[in-house]
Short mmCIF file of C-alpha atoms in Angstrom, two decimals:
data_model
loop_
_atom_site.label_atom_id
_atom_site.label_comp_id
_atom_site.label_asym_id
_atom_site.label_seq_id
_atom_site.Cartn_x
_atom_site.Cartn_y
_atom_site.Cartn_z
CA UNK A 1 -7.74 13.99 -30.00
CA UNK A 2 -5.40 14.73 -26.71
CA UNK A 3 -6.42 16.76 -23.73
CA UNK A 4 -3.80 17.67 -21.26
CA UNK A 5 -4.96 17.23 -17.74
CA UNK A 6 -2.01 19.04 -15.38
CA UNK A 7 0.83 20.92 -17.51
CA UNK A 8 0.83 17.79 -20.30
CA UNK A 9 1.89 15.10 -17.65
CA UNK A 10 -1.34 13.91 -17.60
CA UNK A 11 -3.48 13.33 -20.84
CA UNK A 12 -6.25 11.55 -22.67
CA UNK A 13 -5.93 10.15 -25.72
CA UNK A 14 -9.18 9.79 -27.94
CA UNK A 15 -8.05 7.74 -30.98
CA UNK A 16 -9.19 8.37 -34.41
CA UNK A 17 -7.46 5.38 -36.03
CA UNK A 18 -8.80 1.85 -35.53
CA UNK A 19 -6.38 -0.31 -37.12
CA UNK A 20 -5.56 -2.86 -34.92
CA UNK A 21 -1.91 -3.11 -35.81
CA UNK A 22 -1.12 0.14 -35.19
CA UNK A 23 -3.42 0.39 -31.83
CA UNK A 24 -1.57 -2.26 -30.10
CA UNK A 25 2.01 -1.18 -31.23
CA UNK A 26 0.91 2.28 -29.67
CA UNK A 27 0.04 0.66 -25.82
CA UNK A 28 3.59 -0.44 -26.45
CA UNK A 29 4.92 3.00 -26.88
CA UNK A 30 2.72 4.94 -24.54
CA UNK A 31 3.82 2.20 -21.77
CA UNK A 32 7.35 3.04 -22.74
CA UNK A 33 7.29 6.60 -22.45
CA UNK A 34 5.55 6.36 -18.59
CA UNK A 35 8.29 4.47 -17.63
CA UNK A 36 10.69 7.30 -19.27
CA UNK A 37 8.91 9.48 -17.35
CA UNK A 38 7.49 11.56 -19.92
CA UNK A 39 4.27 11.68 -18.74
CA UNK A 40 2.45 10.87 -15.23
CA UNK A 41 -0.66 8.61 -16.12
CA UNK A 42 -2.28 8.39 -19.58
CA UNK A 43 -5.87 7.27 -19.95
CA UNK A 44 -6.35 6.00 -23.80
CA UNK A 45 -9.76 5.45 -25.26
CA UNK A 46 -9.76 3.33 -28.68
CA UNK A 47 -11.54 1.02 -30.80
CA UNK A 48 -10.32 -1.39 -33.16
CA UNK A 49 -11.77 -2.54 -36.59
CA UNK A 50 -12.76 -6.43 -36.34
CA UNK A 51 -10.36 -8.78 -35.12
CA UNK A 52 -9.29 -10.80 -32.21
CA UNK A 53 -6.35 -10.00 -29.51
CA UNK A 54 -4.84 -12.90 -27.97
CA UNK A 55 -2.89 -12.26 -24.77
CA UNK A 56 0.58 -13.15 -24.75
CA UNK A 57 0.62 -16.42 -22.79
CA UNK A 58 -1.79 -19.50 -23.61
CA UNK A 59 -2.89 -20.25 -20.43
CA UNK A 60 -5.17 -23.98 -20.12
CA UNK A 61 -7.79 -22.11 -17.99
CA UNK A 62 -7.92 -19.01 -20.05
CA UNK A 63 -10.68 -18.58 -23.10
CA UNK A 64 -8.83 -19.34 -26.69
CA UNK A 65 -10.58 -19.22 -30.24
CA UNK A 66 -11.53 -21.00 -32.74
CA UNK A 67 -8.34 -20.58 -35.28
CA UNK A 68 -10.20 -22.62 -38.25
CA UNK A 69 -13.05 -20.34 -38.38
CA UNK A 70 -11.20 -17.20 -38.14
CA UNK A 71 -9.67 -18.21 -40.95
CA UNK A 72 -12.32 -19.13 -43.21
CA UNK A 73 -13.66 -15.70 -41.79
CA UNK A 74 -10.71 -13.79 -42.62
CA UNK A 75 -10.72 -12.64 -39.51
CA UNK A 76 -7.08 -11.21 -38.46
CA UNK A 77 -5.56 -12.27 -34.70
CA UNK A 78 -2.56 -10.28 -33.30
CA UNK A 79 -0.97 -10.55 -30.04
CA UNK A 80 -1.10 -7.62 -27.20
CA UNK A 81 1.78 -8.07 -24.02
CA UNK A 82 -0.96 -8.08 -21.45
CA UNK A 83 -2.13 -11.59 -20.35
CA UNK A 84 -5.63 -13.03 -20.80
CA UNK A 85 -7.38 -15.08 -23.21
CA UNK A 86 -8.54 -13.98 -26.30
CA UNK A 87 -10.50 -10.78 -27.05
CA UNK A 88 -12.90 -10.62 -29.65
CA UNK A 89 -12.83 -6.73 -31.05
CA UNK A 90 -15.11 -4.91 -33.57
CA UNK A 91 -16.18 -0.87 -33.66
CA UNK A 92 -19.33 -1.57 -30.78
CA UNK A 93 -16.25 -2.75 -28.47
CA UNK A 94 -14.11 0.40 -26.94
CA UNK A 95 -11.10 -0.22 -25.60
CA UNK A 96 -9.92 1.75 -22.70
CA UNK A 97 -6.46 2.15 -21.08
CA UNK A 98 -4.96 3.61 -17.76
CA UNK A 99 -0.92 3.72 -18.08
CA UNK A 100 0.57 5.33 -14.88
CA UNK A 101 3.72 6.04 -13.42
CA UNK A 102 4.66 4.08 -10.37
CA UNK A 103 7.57 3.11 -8.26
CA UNK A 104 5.94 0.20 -6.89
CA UNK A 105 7.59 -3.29 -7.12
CA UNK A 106 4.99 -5.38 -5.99
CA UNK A 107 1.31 -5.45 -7.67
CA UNK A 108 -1.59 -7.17 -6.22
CA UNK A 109 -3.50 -7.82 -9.17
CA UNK A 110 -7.53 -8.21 -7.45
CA UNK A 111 -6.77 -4.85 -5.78
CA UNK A 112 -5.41 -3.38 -8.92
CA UNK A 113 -8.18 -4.50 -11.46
CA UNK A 114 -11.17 -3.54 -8.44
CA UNK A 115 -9.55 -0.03 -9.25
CA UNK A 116 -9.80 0.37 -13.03
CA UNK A 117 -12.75 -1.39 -12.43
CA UNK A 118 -14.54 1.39 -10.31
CA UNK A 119 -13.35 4.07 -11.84
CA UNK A 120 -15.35 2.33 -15.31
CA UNK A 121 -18.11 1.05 -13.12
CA UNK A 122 -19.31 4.55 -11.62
CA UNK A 123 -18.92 6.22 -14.86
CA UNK A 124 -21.77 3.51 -15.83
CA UNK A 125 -23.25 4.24 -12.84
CA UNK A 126 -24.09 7.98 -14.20
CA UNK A 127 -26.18 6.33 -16.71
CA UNK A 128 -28.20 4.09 -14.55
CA UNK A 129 -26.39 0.95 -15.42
CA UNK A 130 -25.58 -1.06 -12.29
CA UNK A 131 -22.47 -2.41 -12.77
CA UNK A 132 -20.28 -3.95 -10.95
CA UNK A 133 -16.63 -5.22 -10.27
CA UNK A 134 -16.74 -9.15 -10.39
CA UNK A 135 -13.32 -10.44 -9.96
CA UNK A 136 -10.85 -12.23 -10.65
CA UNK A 137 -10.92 -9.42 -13.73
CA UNK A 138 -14.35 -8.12 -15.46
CA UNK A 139 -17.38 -5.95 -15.08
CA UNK A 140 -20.91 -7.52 -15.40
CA UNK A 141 -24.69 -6.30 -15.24
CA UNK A 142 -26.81 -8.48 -13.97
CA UNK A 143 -24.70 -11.67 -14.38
CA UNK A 144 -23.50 -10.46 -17.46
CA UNK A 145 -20.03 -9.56 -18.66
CA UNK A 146 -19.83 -6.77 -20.39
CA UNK A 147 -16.19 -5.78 -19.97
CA UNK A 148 -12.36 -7.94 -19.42
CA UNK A 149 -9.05 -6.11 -18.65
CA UNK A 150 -5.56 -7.34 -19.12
CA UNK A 151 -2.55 -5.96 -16.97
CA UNK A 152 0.88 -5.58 -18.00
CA UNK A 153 3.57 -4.08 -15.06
CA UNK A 154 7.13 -3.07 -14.56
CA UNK A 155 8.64 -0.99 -11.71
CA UNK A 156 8.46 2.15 -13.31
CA UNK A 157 4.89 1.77 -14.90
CA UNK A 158 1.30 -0.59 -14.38
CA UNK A 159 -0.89 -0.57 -17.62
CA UNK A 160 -4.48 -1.69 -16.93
CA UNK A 161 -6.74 -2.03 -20.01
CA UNK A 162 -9.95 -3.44 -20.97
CA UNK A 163 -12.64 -3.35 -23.54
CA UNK A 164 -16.20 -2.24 -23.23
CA UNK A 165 -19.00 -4.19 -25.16
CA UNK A 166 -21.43 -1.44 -26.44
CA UNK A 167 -22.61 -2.77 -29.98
CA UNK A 168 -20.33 -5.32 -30.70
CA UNK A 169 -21.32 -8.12 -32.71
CA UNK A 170 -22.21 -11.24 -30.19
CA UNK A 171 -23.30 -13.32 -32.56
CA UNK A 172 -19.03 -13.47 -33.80
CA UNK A 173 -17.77 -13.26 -30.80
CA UNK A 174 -19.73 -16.37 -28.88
CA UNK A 175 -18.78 -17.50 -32.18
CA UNK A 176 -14.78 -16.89 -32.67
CA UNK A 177 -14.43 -17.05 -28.65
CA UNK A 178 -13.90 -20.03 -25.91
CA UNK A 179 -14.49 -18.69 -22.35
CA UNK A 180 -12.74 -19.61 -19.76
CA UNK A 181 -14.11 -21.88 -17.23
CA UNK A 182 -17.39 -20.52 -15.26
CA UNK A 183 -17.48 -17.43 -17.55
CA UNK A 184 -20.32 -15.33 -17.51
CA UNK A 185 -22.50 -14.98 -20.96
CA UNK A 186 -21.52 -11.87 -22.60
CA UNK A 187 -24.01 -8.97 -23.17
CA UNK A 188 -23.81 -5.45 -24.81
CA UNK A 189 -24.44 -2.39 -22.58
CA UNK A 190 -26.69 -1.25 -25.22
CA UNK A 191 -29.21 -4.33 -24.33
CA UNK A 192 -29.86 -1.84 -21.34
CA UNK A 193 -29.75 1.65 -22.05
CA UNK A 194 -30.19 3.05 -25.81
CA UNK A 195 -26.45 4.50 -26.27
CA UNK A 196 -23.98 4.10 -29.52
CA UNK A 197 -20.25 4.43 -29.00
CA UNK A 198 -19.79 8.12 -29.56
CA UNK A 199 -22.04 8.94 -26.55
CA UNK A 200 -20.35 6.68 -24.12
CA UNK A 201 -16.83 7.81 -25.53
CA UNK A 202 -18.31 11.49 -24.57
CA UNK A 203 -18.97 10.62 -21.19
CA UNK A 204 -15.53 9.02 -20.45
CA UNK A 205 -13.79 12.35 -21.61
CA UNK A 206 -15.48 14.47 -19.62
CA UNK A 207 -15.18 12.05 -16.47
CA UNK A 208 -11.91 11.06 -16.64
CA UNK A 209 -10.63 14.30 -16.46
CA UNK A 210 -11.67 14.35 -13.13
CA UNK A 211 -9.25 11.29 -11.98
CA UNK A 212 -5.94 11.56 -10.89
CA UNK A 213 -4.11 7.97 -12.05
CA UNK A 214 -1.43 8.07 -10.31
CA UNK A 215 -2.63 9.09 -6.80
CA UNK A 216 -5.04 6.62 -7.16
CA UNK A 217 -2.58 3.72 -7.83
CA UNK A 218 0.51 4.59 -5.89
#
Protein backbone atom coordinates (compact mmCIF):
# COMPACT_ATOMS: atom_id res chain seq x y z
CA UNK A 1 0.00 0.00 0.00
CA UNK A 2 1.36 3.79 -0.83
CA UNK A 3 -0.30 6.98 0.25
CA UNK A 4 0.94 10.16 -1.20
CA UNK A 5 1.27 12.85 1.36
CA UNK A 6 1.96 16.36 -0.83
CA UNK A 7 1.69 15.86 -4.80
CA UNK A 8 3.67 12.18 -4.49
CA UNK A 9 6.92 13.78 -2.97
CA UNK A 10 6.03 12.58 0.14
CA UNK A 11 4.67 8.95 0.74
CA UNK A 12 4.15 5.98 2.99
CA UNK A 13 4.90 2.80 2.14
CA UNK A 14 2.91 -0.11 3.93
CA UNK A 15 4.63 -3.33 2.75
CA UNK A 16 2.84 -6.43 1.94
CA UNK A 17 5.92 -8.59 1.31
CA UNK A 18 8.06 -9.81 4.22
CA UNK A 19 10.88 -11.47 2.68
CA UNK A 20 13.79 -10.28 4.14
CA UNK A 21 15.91 -10.28 1.03
CA UNK A 22 13.88 -8.30 -0.85
CA UNK A 23 12.99 -5.76 2.21
CA UNK A 24 16.49 -4.78 2.72
CA UNK A 25 17.47 -4.51 -1.06
CA UNK A 26 14.36 -2.06 -1.17
CA UNK A 27 15.87 0.54 1.85
CA UNK A 28 18.67 0.43 -0.67
CA UNK A 29 16.61 1.67 -3.49
CA UNK A 30 14.23 3.96 -1.71
CA UNK A 31 17.56 5.66 -0.16
CA UNK A 32 18.74 5.97 -3.71
CA UNK A 33 15.92 7.57 -5.21
CA UNK A 34 15.82 10.50 -2.14
CA UNK A 35 19.07 11.30 -3.01
CA UNK A 36 17.89 11.49 -6.89
CA UNK A 37 15.49 13.60 -5.71
CA UNK A 38 12.54 11.76 -6.63
CA UNK A 39 10.81 12.08 -3.69
CA UNK A 40 11.06 14.46 -0.44
CA UNK A 41 10.92 12.05 2.68
CA UNK A 42 9.52 8.50 2.63
CA UNK A 43 8.29 6.86 5.81
CA UNK A 44 8.32 2.83 5.20
CA UNK A 45 6.53 0.49 7.51
CA UNK A 46 7.60 -3.37 7.10
CA UNK A 47 8.02 -6.57 8.70
CA UNK A 48 10.21 -9.30 7.89
CA UNK A 49 9.66 -13.15 8.16
CA UNK A 50 12.25 -14.65 10.84
CA UNK A 51 15.72 -13.87 10.57
CA UNK A 52 18.49 -11.79 11.88
CA UNK A 53 20.03 -8.36 10.31
CA UNK A 54 23.49 -7.72 11.12
CA UNK A 55 24.70 -4.15 10.61
CA UNK A 56 27.40 -3.63 8.32
CA UNK A 57 30.40 -3.12 10.62
CA UNK A 58 31.32 -5.61 13.61
CA UNK A 59 31.88 -3.32 16.14
CA UNK A 60 33.60 -5.02 19.78
CA UNK A 61 31.00 -3.05 21.84
CA UNK A 62 28.07 -3.73 19.65
CA UNK A 63 25.58 -6.96 20.35
CA UNK A 64 26.59 -10.00 17.77
CA UNK A 65 24.83 -13.54 17.62
CA UNK A 66 25.25 -16.69 18.17
CA UNK A 67 26.26 -18.02 14.43
CA UNK A 68 26.28 -21.89 15.62
CA UNK A 69 22.80 -21.84 16.73
CA UNK A 70 21.41 -19.97 13.91
CA UNK A 71 22.57 -22.50 12.04
CA UNK A 72 21.37 -25.51 13.60
CA UNK A 73 18.12 -23.26 13.64
CA UNK A 74 18.14 -22.56 10.09
CA UNK A 75 17.79 -19.35 10.85
CA UNK A 76 18.93 -16.98 7.76
CA UNK A 77 21.34 -13.66 8.61
CA UNK A 78 21.73 -10.93 5.91
CA UNK A 79 23.46 -7.73 6.14
CA UNK A 80 21.57 -4.12 6.04
CA UNK A 81 24.17 -0.76 5.31
CA UNK A 82 23.09 0.87 8.52
CA UNK A 83 25.41 0.23 11.52
CA UNK A 84 24.48 -1.56 14.75
CA UNK A 85 24.66 -4.93 16.08
CA UNK A 86 22.55 -7.54 15.21
CA UNK A 87 18.73 -7.46 14.94
CA UNK A 88 16.75 -10.31 15.67
CA UNK A 89 13.42 -10.06 13.22
CA UNK A 90 10.20 -12.17 13.12
CA UNK A 91 6.34 -10.96 12.03
CA UNK A 92 5.63 -9.43 16.01
CA UNK A 93 8.76 -7.08 15.10
CA UNK A 94 7.76 -3.99 12.59
CA UNK A 95 10.23 -2.30 11.07
CA UNK A 96 9.87 1.33 10.43
CA UNK A 97 11.83 3.76 8.19
CA UNK A 98 12.14 7.64 7.71
CA UNK A 99 14.31 8.38 4.37
CA UNK A 100 14.47 12.21 3.76
CA UNK A 101 15.98 14.55 1.57
CA UNK A 102 18.65 16.75 3.01
CA UNK A 103 21.49 18.97 2.05
CA UNK A 104 23.12 18.69 5.25
CA UNK A 105 26.81 17.55 5.50
CA UNK A 106 27.20 17.13 8.97
CA UNK A 107 24.83 14.72 11.19
CA UNK A 108 24.81 14.66 14.86
CA UNK A 109 23.68 11.31 15.44
CA UNK A 110 22.01 11.72 19.48
CA UNK A 111 20.07 14.68 18.01
CA UNK A 112 19.10 12.77 14.96
CA UNK A 113 17.93 9.40 16.61
CA UNK A 114 16.01 11.74 19.74
CA UNK A 115 13.99 12.74 16.50
CA UNK A 116 12.83 9.46 14.95
CA UNK A 117 12.65 8.61 18.34
CA UNK A 118 9.80 11.13 19.31
CA UNK A 119 8.05 11.07 16.49
CA UNK A 120 7.66 6.82 17.44
CA UNK A 121 7.50 7.62 21.11
CA UNK A 122 4.30 10.00 21.03
CA UNK A 123 2.59 7.84 18.61
CA UNK A 124 2.94 5.25 21.70
CA UNK A 125 2.06 7.85 23.76
CA UNK A 126 -1.66 7.85 22.11
CA UNK A 127 -2.01 4.48 23.48
CA UNK A 128 -0.98 5.05 27.00
CA UNK A 129 2.41 3.53 26.68
CA UNK A 130 5.06 5.75 28.28
CA UNK A 131 7.83 5.56 26.28
CA UNK A 132 10.65 7.12 26.04
CA UNK A 133 13.88 8.14 24.05
CA UNK A 134 16.94 6.51 25.92
CA UNK A 135 20.00 7.23 24.03
CA UNK A 136 22.72 6.53 22.64
CA UNK A 137 19.87 4.84 20.11
CA UNK A 138 16.54 2.96 21.48
CA UNK A 139 13.15 3.38 22.99
CA UNK A 140 12.31 1.65 26.36
CA UNK A 141 9.21 1.33 28.81
CA UNK A 142 9.96 1.13 32.01
CA UNK A 143 13.64 0.06 31.69
CA UNK A 144 12.80 -1.94 28.91
CA UNK A 145 13.85 -1.83 25.28
CA UNK A 146 11.41 -2.26 23.11
CA UNK A 147 12.78 -0.63 19.97
CA UNK A 148 16.81 -0.03 18.21
CA UNK A 149 17.39 2.16 15.08
CA UNK A 150 20.28 2.12 12.73
CA UNK A 151 21.31 5.29 10.61
CA UNK A 152 22.78 5.35 7.33
CA UNK A 153 23.67 9.19 5.74
CA UNK A 154 24.99 10.89 2.68
CA UNK A 155 24.74 14.59 1.70
CA UNK A 156 21.82 14.31 -0.28
CA UNK A 157 19.79 11.89 2.03
CA UNK A 158 19.71 10.58 6.16
CA UNK A 159 17.84 7.17 6.53
CA UNK A 160 16.80 6.48 10.14
CA UNK A 161 15.20 3.05 10.81
CA UNK A 162 14.31 0.88 13.58
CA UNK A 163 12.22 -2.02 14.59
CA UNK A 164 9.35 -2.18 16.99
CA UNK A 165 8.94 -5.33 19.29
CA UNK A 166 5.12 -6.02 19.38
CA UNK A 167 4.85 -9.97 19.47
CA UNK A 168 8.06 -11.03 18.58
CA UNK A 169 9.36 -14.12 19.83
CA UNK A 170 11.81 -13.28 23.02
CA UNK A 171 12.40 -16.46 23.87
CA UNK A 172 14.74 -16.58 20.09
CA UNK A 173 15.85 -13.52 20.24
CA UNK A 174 17.56 -13.46 24.02
CA UNK A 175 18.40 -16.61 22.44
CA UNK A 176 20.12 -15.84 18.83
CA UNK A 177 21.19 -12.24 20.28
CA UNK A 178 24.37 -10.80 22.38
CA UNK A 179 23.63 -7.25 23.69
CA UNK A 180 25.84 -4.87 23.82
CA UNK A 181 27.33 -3.81 26.99
CA UNK A 182 24.73 -2.33 29.73
CA UNK A 183 21.79 -3.22 27.41
CA UNK A 184 18.50 -3.07 28.68
CA UNK A 185 16.33 -6.54 28.79
CA UNK A 186 14.11 -6.58 25.91
CA UNK A 187 10.26 -6.59 26.27
CA UNK A 188 7.26 -6.67 23.79
CA UNK A 189 4.87 -3.66 23.77
CA UNK A 190 2.18 -6.12 23.91
CA UNK A 191 3.36 -7.12 27.69
CA UNK A 192 1.55 -3.66 28.26
CA UNK A 193 -1.30 -2.94 26.26
CA UNK A 194 -3.37 -5.86 24.40
CA UNK A 195 -2.46 -4.82 20.60
CA UNK A 196 -1.33 -7.27 17.53
CA UNK A 197 0.64 -5.77 14.66
CA UNK A 198 -2.14 -4.76 12.35
CA UNK A 199 -3.53 -2.31 14.97
CA UNK A 200 -0.31 -0.59 15.70
CA UNK A 201 0.55 -0.57 11.83
CA UNK A 202 -3.07 1.33 11.67
CA UNK A 203 -2.13 3.85 13.99
CA UNK A 204 1.27 4.74 12.34
CA UNK A 205 -0.61 5.40 8.96
CA UNK A 206 -2.91 7.58 10.10
CA UNK A 207 -0.22 9.53 12.30
CA UNK A 208 2.42 9.80 10.13
CA UNK A 209 0.60 11.50 7.69
CA UNK A 210 0.58 14.24 9.85
CA UNK A 211 4.62 14.69 9.86
CA UNK A 212 6.50 16.56 7.59
CA UNK A 213 10.20 14.61 7.36
CA UNK A 214 11.99 16.85 5.93
CA UNK A 215 11.13 20.07 7.83
CA UNK A 216 11.65 18.22 10.73
CA UNK A 217 15.25 17.12 9.88
CA UNK A 218 16.70 19.94 7.86
Amino acid sequence: MLIAKNNGKDIIIVENNTNPKLNLEKENNLFEEVEKGKYNSIIRIWINDECLVKGIHKHKNYGWYREDLAKKLGIPVYERKTGGGVVYHDLGNLNWSFFIQTSLHYFDGKEMFEKAANIIVKILNKLKLEAYFAQPNRIEIEGYKISGMAARASNKALLIHGTLLIKTNLNRLNLLCIPPPNSPPVQNISYWKNVNVNEIIHLFVKELKNIDLKKLFK
